[in-house]
Coordinates of C-alpha atoms in Angstrom, one line a residue:
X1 CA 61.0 -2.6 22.5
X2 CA 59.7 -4.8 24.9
X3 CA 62.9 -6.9 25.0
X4 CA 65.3 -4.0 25.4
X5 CA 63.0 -3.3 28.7
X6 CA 64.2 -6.6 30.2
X7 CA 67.6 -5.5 30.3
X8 CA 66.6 -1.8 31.2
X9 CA 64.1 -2.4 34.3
X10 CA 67.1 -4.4 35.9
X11 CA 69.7 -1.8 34.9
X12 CA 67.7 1.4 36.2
X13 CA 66.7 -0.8 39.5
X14 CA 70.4 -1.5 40.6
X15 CA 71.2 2.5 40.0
X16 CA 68.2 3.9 41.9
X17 CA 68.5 1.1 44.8
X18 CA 72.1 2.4 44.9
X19 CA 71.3 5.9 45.1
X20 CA 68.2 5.8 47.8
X21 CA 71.0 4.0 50.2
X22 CA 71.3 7.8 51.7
X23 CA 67.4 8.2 52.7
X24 CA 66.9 4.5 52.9
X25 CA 68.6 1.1 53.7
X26 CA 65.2 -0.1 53.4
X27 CA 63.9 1.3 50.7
X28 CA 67.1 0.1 48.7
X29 CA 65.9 -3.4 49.2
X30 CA 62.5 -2.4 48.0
X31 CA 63.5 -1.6 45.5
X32 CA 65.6 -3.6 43.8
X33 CA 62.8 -6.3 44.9
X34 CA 60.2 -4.6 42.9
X35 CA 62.7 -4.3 39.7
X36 CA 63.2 -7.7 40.0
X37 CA 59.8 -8.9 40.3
X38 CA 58.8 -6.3 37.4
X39 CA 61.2 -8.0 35.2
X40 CA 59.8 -11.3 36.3
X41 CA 56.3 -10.6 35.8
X42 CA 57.1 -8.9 32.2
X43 CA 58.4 -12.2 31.0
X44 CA 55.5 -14.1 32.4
X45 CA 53.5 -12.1 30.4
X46 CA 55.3 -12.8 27.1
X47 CA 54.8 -16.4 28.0
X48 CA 51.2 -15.9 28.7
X49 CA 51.0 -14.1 25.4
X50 CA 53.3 -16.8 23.2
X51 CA 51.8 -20.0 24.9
X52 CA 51.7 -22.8 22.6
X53 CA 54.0 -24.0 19.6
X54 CA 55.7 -20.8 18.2
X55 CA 55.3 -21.6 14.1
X56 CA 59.2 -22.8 13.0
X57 CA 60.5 -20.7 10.0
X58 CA 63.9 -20.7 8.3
X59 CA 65.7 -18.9 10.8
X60 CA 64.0 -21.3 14.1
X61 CA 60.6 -20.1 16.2
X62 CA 60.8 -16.8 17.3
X63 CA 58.4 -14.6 19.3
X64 CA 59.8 -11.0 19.2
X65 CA 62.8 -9.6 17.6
X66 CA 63.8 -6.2 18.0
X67 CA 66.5 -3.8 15.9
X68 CA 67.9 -1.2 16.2
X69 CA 71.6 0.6 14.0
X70 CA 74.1 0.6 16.7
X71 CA 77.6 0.6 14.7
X72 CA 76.7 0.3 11.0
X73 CA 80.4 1.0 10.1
X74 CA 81.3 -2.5 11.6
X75 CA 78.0 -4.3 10.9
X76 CA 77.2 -4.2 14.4
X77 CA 73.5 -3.4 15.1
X78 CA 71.1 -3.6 18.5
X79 CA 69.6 -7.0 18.0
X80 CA 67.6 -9.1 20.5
X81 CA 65.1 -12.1 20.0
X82 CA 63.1 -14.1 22.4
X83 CA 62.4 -17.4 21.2
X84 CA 61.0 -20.4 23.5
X85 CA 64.6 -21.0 24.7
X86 CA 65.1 -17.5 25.6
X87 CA 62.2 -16.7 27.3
X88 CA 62.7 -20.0 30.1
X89 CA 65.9 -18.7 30.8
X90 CA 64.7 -14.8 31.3
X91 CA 61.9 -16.2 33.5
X92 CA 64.4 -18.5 35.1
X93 CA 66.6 -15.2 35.6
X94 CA 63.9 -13.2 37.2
X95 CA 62.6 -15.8 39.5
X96 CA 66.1 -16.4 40.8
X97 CA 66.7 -12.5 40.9
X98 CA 63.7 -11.8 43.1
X99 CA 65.2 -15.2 45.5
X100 CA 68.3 -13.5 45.7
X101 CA 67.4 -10.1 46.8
X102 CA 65.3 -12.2 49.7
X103 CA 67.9 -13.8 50.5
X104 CA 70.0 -11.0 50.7
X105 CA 67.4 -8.9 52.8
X106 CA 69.0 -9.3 56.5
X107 CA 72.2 -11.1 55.6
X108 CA 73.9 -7.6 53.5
X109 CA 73.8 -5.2 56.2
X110 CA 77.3 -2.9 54.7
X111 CA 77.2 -0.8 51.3
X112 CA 73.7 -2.3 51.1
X113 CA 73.0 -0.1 47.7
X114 CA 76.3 -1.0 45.8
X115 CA 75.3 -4.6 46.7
X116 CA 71.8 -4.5 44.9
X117 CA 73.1 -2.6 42.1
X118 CA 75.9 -5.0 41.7
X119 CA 73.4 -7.8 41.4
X120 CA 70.8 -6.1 39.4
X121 CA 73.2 -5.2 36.8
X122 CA 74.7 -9.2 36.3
X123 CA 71.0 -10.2 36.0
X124 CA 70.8 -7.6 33.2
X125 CA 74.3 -8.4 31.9
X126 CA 72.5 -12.0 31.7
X127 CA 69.1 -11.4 30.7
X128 CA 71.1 -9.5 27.4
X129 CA 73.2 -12.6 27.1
X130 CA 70.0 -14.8 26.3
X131 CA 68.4 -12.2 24.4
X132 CA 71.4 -11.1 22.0
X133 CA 71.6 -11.8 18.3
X134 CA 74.6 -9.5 17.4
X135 CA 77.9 -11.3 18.1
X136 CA 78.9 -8.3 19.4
X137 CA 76.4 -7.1 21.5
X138 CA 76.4 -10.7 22.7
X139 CA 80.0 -10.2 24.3
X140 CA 79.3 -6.8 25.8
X141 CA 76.8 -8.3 28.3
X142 CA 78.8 -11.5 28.6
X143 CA 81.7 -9.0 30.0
X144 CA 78.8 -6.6 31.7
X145 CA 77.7 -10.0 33.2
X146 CA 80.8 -10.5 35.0
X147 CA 82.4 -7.2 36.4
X148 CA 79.6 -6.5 38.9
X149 CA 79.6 -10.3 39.9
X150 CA 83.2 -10.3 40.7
X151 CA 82.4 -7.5 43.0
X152 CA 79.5 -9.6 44.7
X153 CA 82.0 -11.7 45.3
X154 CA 85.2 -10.1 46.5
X155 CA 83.6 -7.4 48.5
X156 CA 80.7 -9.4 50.4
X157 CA 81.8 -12.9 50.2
X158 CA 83.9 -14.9 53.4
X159 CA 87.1 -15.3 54.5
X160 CA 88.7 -16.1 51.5
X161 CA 86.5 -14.2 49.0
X162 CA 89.8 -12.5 47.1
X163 CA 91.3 -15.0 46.2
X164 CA 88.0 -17.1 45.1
X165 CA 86.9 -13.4 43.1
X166 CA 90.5 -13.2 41.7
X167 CA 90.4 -17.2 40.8
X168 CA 87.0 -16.2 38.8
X169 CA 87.9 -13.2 36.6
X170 CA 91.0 -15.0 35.5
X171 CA 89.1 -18.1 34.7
X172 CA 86.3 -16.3 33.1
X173 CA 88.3 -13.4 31.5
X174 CA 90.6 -16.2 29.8
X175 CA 87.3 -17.8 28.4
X176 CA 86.1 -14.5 27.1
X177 CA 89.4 -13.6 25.1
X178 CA 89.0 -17.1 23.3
X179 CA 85.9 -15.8 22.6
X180 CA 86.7 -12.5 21.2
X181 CA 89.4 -13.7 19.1
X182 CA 86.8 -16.9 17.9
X183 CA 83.9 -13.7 17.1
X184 CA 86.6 -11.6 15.9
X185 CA 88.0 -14.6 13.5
X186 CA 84.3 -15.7 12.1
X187 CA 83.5 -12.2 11.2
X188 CA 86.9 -11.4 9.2
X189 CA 86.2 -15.0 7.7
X190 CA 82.2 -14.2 6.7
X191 CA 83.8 -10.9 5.5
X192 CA 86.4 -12.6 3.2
X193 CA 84.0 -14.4 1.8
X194 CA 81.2 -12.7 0.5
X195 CA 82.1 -9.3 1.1
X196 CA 79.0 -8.9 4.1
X197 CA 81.0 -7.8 7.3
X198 CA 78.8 -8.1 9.7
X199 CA 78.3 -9.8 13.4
X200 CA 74.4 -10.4 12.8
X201 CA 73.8 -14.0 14.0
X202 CA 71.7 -15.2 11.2
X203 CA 73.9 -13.7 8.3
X204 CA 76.6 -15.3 9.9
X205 CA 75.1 -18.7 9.8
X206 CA 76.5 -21.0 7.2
X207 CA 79.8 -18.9 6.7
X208 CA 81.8 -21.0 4.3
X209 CA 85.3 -22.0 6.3
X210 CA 87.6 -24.6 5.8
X211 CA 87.5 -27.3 8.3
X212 CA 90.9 -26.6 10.5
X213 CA 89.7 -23.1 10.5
X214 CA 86.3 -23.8 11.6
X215 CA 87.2 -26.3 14.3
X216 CA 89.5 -23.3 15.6
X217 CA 87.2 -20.9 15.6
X218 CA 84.7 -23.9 17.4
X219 CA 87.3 -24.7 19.3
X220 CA 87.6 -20.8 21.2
X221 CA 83.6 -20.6 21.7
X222 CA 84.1 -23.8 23.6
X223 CA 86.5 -23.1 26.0
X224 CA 84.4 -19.9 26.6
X225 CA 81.6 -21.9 27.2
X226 CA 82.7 -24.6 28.8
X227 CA 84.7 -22.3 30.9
X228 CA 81.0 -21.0 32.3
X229 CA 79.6 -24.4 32.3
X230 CA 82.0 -25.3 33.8
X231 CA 83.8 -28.4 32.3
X232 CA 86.0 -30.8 33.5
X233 CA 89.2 -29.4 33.7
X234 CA 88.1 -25.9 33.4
X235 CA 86.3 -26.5 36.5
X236 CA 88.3 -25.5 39.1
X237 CA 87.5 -21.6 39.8
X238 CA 83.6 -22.9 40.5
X239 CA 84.1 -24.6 44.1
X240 CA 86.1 -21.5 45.2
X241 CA 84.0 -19.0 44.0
X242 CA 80.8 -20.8 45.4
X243 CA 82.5 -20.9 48.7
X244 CA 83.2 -18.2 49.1
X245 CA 80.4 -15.8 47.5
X246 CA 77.6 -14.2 49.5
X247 CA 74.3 -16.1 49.3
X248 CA 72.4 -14.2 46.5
X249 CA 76.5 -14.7 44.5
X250 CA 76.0 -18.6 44.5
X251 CA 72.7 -18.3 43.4
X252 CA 73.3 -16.6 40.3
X253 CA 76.4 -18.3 40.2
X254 CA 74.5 -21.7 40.1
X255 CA 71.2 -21.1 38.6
X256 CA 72.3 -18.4 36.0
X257 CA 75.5 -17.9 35.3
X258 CA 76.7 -21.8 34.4
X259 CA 73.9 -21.4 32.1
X260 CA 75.2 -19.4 30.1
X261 CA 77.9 -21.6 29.2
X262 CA 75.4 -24.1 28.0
X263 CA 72.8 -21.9 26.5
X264 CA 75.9 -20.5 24.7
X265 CA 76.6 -23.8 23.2
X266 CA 73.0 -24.2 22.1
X267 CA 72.3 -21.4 20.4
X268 CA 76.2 -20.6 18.8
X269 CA 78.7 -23.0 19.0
X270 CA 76.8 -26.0 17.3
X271 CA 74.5 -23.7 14.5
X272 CA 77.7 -21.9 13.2
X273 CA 80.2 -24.6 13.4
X274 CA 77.8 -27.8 12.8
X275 CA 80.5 -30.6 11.3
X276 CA 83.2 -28.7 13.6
X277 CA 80.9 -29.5 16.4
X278 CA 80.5 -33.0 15.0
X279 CA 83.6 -34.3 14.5
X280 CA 84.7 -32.9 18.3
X281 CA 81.4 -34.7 20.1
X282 CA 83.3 -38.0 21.4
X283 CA 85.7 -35.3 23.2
X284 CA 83.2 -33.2 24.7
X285 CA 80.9 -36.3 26.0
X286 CA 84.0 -38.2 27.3
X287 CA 84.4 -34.6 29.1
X288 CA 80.6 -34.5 30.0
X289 CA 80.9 -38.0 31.9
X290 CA 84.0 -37.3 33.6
X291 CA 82.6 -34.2 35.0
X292 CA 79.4 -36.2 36.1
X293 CA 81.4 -38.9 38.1
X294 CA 84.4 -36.6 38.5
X295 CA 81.5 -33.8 40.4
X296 CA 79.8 -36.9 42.4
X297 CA 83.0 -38.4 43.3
X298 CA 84.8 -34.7 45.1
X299 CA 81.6 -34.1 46.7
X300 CA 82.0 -36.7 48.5
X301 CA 86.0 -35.7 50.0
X302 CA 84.0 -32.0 51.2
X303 CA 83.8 -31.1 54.9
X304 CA 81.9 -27.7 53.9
X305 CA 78.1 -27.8 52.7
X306 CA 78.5 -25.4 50.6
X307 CA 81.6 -26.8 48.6
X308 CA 79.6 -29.8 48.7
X309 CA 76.6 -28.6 46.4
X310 CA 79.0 -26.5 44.4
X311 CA 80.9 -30.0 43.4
X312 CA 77.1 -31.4 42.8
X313 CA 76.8 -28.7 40.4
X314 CA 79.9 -29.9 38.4
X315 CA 77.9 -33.0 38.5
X316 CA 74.4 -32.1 37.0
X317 CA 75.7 -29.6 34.6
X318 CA 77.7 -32.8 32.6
X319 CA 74.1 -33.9 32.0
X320 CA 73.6 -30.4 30.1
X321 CA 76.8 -30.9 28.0
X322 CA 76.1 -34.4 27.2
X323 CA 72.6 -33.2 26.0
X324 CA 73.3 -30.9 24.1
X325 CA 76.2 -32.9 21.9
X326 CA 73.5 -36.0 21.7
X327 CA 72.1 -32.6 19.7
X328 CA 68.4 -34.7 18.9
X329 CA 65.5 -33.9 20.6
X330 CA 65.6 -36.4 23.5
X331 CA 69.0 -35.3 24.3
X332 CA 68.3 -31.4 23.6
X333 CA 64.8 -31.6 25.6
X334 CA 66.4 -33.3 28.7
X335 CA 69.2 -30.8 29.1
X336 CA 66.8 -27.5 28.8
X337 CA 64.8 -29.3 31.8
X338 CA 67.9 -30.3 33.8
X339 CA 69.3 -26.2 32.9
X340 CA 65.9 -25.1 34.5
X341 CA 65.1 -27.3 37.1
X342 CA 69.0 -27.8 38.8
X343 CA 68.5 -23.9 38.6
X344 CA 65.9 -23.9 40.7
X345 CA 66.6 -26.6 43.2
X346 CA 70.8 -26.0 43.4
X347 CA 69.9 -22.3 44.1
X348 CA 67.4 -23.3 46.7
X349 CA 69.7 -25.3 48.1
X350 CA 72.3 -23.0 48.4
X351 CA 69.5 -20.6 50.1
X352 CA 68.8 -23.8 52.3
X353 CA 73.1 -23.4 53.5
X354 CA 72.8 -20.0 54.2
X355 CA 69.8 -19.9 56.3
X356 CA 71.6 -22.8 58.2
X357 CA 74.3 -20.8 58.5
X358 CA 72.4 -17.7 60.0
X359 CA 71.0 -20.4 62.7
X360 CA 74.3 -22.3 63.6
X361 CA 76.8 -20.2 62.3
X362 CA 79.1 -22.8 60.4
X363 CA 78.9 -25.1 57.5
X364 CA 81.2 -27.0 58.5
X365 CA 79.4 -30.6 58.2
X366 CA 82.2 -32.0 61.0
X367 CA 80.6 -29.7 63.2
X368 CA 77.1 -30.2 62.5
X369 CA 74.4 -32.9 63.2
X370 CA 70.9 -33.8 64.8
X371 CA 69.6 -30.4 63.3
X372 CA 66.0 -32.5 62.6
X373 CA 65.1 -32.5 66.3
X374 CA 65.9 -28.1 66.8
X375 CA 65.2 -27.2 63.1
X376 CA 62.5 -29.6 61.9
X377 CA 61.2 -27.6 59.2
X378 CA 64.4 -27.0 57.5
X379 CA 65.0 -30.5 58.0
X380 CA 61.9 -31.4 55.6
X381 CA 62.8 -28.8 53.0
X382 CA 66.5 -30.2 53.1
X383 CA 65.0 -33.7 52.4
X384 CA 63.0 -32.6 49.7
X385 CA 65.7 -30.9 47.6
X386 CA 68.0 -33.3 48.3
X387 CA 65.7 -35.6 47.2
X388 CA 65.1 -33.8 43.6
X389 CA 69.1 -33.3 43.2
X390 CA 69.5 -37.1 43.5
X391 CA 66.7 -37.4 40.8
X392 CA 63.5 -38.9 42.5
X393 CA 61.3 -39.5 39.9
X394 CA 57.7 -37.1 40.1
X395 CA 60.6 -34.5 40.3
X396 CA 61.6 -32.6 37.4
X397 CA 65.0 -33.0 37.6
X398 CA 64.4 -36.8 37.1
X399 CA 63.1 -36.1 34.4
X400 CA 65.5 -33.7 32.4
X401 CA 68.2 -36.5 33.1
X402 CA 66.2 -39.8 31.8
X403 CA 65.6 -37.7 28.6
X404 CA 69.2 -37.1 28.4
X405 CA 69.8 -40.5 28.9
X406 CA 67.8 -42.0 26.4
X407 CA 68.8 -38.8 23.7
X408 CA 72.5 -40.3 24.5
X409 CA 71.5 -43.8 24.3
X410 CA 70.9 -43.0 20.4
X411 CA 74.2 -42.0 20.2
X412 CA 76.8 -44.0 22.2
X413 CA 75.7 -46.9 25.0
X414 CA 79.0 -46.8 26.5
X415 CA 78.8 -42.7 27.3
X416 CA 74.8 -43.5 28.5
X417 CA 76.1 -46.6 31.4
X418 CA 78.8 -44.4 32.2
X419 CA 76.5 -41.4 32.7
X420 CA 74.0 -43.2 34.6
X421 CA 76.7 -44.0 37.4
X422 CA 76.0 -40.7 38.2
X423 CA 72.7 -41.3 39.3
X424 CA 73.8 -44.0 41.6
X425 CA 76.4 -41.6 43.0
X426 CA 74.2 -38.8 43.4
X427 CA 71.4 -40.6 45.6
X428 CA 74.9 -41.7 48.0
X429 CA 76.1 -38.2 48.6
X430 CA 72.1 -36.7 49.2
X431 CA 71.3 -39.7 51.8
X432 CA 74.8 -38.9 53.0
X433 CA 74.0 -34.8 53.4
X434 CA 70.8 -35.4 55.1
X435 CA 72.4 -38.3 57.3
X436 CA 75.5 -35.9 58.4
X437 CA 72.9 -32.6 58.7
X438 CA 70.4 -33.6 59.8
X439 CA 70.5 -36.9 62.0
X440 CA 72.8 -38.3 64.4
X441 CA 73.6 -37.3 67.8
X442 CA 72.9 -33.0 68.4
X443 CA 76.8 -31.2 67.9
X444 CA 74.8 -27.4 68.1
X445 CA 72.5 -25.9 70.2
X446 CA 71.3 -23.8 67.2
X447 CA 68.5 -20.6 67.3
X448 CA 64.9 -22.5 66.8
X449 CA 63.8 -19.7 65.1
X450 CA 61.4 -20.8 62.8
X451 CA 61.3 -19.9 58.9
X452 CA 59.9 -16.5 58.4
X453 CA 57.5 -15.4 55.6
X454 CA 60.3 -14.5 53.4
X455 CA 62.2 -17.6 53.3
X456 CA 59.2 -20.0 53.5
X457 CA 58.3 -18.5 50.6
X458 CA 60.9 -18.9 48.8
X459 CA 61.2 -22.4 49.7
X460 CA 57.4 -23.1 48.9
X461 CA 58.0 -21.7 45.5
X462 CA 61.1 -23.8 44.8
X463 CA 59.7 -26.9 45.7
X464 CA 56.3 -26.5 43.7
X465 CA 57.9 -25.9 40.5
X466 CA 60.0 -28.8 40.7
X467 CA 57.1 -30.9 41.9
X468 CA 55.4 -29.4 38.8
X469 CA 57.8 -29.7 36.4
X470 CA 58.1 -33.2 37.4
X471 CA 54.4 -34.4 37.0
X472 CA 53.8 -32.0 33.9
X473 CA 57.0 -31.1 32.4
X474 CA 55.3 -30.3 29.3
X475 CA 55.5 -26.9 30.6
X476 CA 59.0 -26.4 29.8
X477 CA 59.3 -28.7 26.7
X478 CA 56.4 -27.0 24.7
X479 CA 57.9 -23.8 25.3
X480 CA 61.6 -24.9 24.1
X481 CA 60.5 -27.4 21.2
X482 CA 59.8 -25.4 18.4
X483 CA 63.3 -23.3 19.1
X484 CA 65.4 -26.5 19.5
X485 CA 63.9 -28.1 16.5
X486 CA 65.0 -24.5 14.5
X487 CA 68.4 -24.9 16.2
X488 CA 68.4 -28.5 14.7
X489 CA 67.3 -26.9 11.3
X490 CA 70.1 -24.1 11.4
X491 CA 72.3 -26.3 12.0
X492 CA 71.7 -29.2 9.3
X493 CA 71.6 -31.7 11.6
X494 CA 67.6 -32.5 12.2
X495 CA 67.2 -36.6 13.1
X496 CA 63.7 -38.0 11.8
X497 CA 62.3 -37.4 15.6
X498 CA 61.3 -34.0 15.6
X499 CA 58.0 -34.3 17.6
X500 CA 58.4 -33.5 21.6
X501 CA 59.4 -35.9 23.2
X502 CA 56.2 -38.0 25.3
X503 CA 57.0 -37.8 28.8

């Protein structure tokens, strides 16, 4: 029952913070703070409690599963686990829930309830997402997911926010009717077959297809995921949508909800449709590397800071896709760092735009410059998370993408050099960020009010996890091994290096 929890806690926060809106603007913030930081502090515990090497069985390493009848007539039933992958990306869900109801606290000052239940309800709609093990419970929170965040966006985002919201339910809507009709077509299929109609995840494992129907029914969980990712060319709502959405919207949008695409393609698209999966792997590398170079490149051509990081997203996120098809544990190690720790720093980041745009109202890079002299300590925080997006090493986001590297190395040299241009790209366009930013002759005259409590906290936070991460990143690999190596196991395709990776 503890799993079903952290879904609830978020999903009663965001209706009570919406309803104590007519005693309390205040109070509404409280509390969707406090059902944030609940939720957080739940799955800390469950981390505290499963520390170590979850034992892997036949059906991968998990920690808690919980069922419950929901529609037997269809073989639908209430089914969550929490397994080592799981539970990073719930605790990566609550940390960045609790940064972006601080963000949020002075810059939402209209409908200030229907804002926190909005977002409290797509970090449950996400939380359910990593936790479900019924296909179709699995696509009712990847559509609860989205409704309240196209709100977020449309009704507290800029000057452009309609179309950008518009742009992102089509995009995302699209990708979720490829993967009804994929869900839809391996549970008719299972069905056929041995007479077991069901949507359970684990019964649905090893469903005997032929191959042009299998690489169909692949083919519609990809573009789902890869839709979320996003992928080069599938790409194109992400920018917009960033742009445009409110603060606490592009941090979801960056630390959460492009991980779903990915986490997605971990835990569904390669265990059901393993030699699928295989034979389309030279596609979706080419795909990851061109959105690596393709993300590094654009950033460059962006006048707006917060287009900018959204293109640097693009970037880091083909390090994820090219991980997880290197599918051995270098590859699969490296991308669940480079999910957790671009979460953190991209969101901070994006935190790091908007409290420069509280100060000098614009993000408009044209317009800004010599900030380091008026805003010193945003300057150094700038620096610093510019500095782990580029990929210094003794940060942990040099580390998730070296272990990608070498688990792609194993596979194809040519995708690896082609790759690591992105490196080389990436440390241009951060010098280039802080150069424009911060340095140069003064364009503004900006507010030299300092960081408050709230924001330097967040900040501290964010930067002592990646500097963590990055000097013990056992951390996160522990916790994910044993659940990659039972993904590996699933899916028939375990290599002869099955340890953790030695970092």
């Amino acid at each position: 029952m503890i799993l079903a929890w952290l879904i609830i806690i978020p999903l009663l926060g965001g209706l009570l913070s919406w309803l104590v809106e007519r005693w309390s603007v205040r109070l509404t913030r409280w509390v969707a703070l406090i059902a944030v930081l609940g939720d957080f502090l739940l799955a800390v515990w469950l981390w505290a409690r499963h520390w170590g090497d979850v034992p892997l069985t036949a059906q991968g390493a998990w920690m808690v599963d919980f069922t419950l009848p929901w529609i037997p007539q269809i073989g639908a039933s209430f089914h969550l686990g929490l397994d080592g992958i799981s539970l990073l990306l719930v605790l990566l869900t609550g940390l960045l829930g609790i940064f972006s109801v601080a963000a949020s606290w002075l810059g939402i000052r209209t409908r200030v309830g229907l804002f926190h239940f909005n977002l409290l309800w797509t970090l449950a709609g996400i939380i359910g997402v990593f936790l479900a093990l019924d296909l179709v419970l699995f696509y009712a929170f990847w559509e609860i997911m989205l409704v309240p965040l196209y709100f977020l966006i449309d009704l507290w985002g800029h000057e452009e926010r309609h179309y950008a919201a518009l742009k992102f339910f089509i995009f995302t809507q699209t990708g979720g009717l490829f993967l009804l009709l994929a869900i839809l077509g391996l549970y008719f299929m299972h069905g056929a077959n041995t007479g077991d109609y069901t949507f359970d995840y684990f019964r649905l494992l090893g469903t005997t297809m032929q191959p042009i129907a299998a690489f169909w029914l692949m083919f519609g969980f990809f573009v789902a995921f890869a839709v979320k990712l996003p992928a080069v060319p599938l790409h194109t709502w992400l920018p917009d949508a960033h742009t445009q959405a409110p603060v606490a919207g592009s941090v979801d949008l960056a630390g959460l909800v492009l991980k779903v695409g990915a986490y997605g393609m971990l835990r569904f698209l390669l265990p059901l449709f393993p030699e699928a999966a295989r034979s389309f792997t030279p596609v979706v590398m080419t795909l990851a590397v061109v959105g690596i170079l393709y993300g590094a490149i654009l950033a460059f051509a962006q006048t707006d800071l917060k287009r900018l990081v959204a293109y640097t997203s693009i970037s880091h996120m083909g390090f994820v896709l090219l991980g997880i098809f290197a599918w051995n544990p270098w590859g699969l190690q490296g991308a669940m760092l480079v999910i957790i720790c671009h979460g953190i720093s991209t969101g901070a980041l994006f935190i790091l735009v908007g409290m420069l745009d509280e100060r000098v109202h614009t993000r408009d890079m044209d317009r800004l410059g010599g900030l380091w002299s008026s805003l010193p300590h945003l300057g150094g925080i700038g620096m610093f998370l510019a500095m782990a997006s580029l990929g210094l090493p003794g940060l942990g986001n040099f580390i998730g993408e070296f272990l990608v590297l070498l688990g792609t190395y194993q596979v194809s040299v040519t995708f690896t050099v082609l790759a690591a241009l992105g490196f080389i790209l990436s440390v241009i366009y951060a010098l280039w960020i802080i150069q424009r930013v911060f340095h140069g002759p003064p364009v503004h005259t900006p507010s030299v009010r300092r960081l408050s409590l709230r924001e330097g906290a967040m900040m501290f936070v964010s930067i002592a996890i990646l500097l963590w991460l990055g000097l013990y990143p056992q951390a996160v690999l522990n916790t994910a091994n044993g659940a990659l190596r039972g993904l590996q196991q699933l899916s028939g395709r375990v290599t002869a290096q099955t340890g953790t990776p030695g970092v």
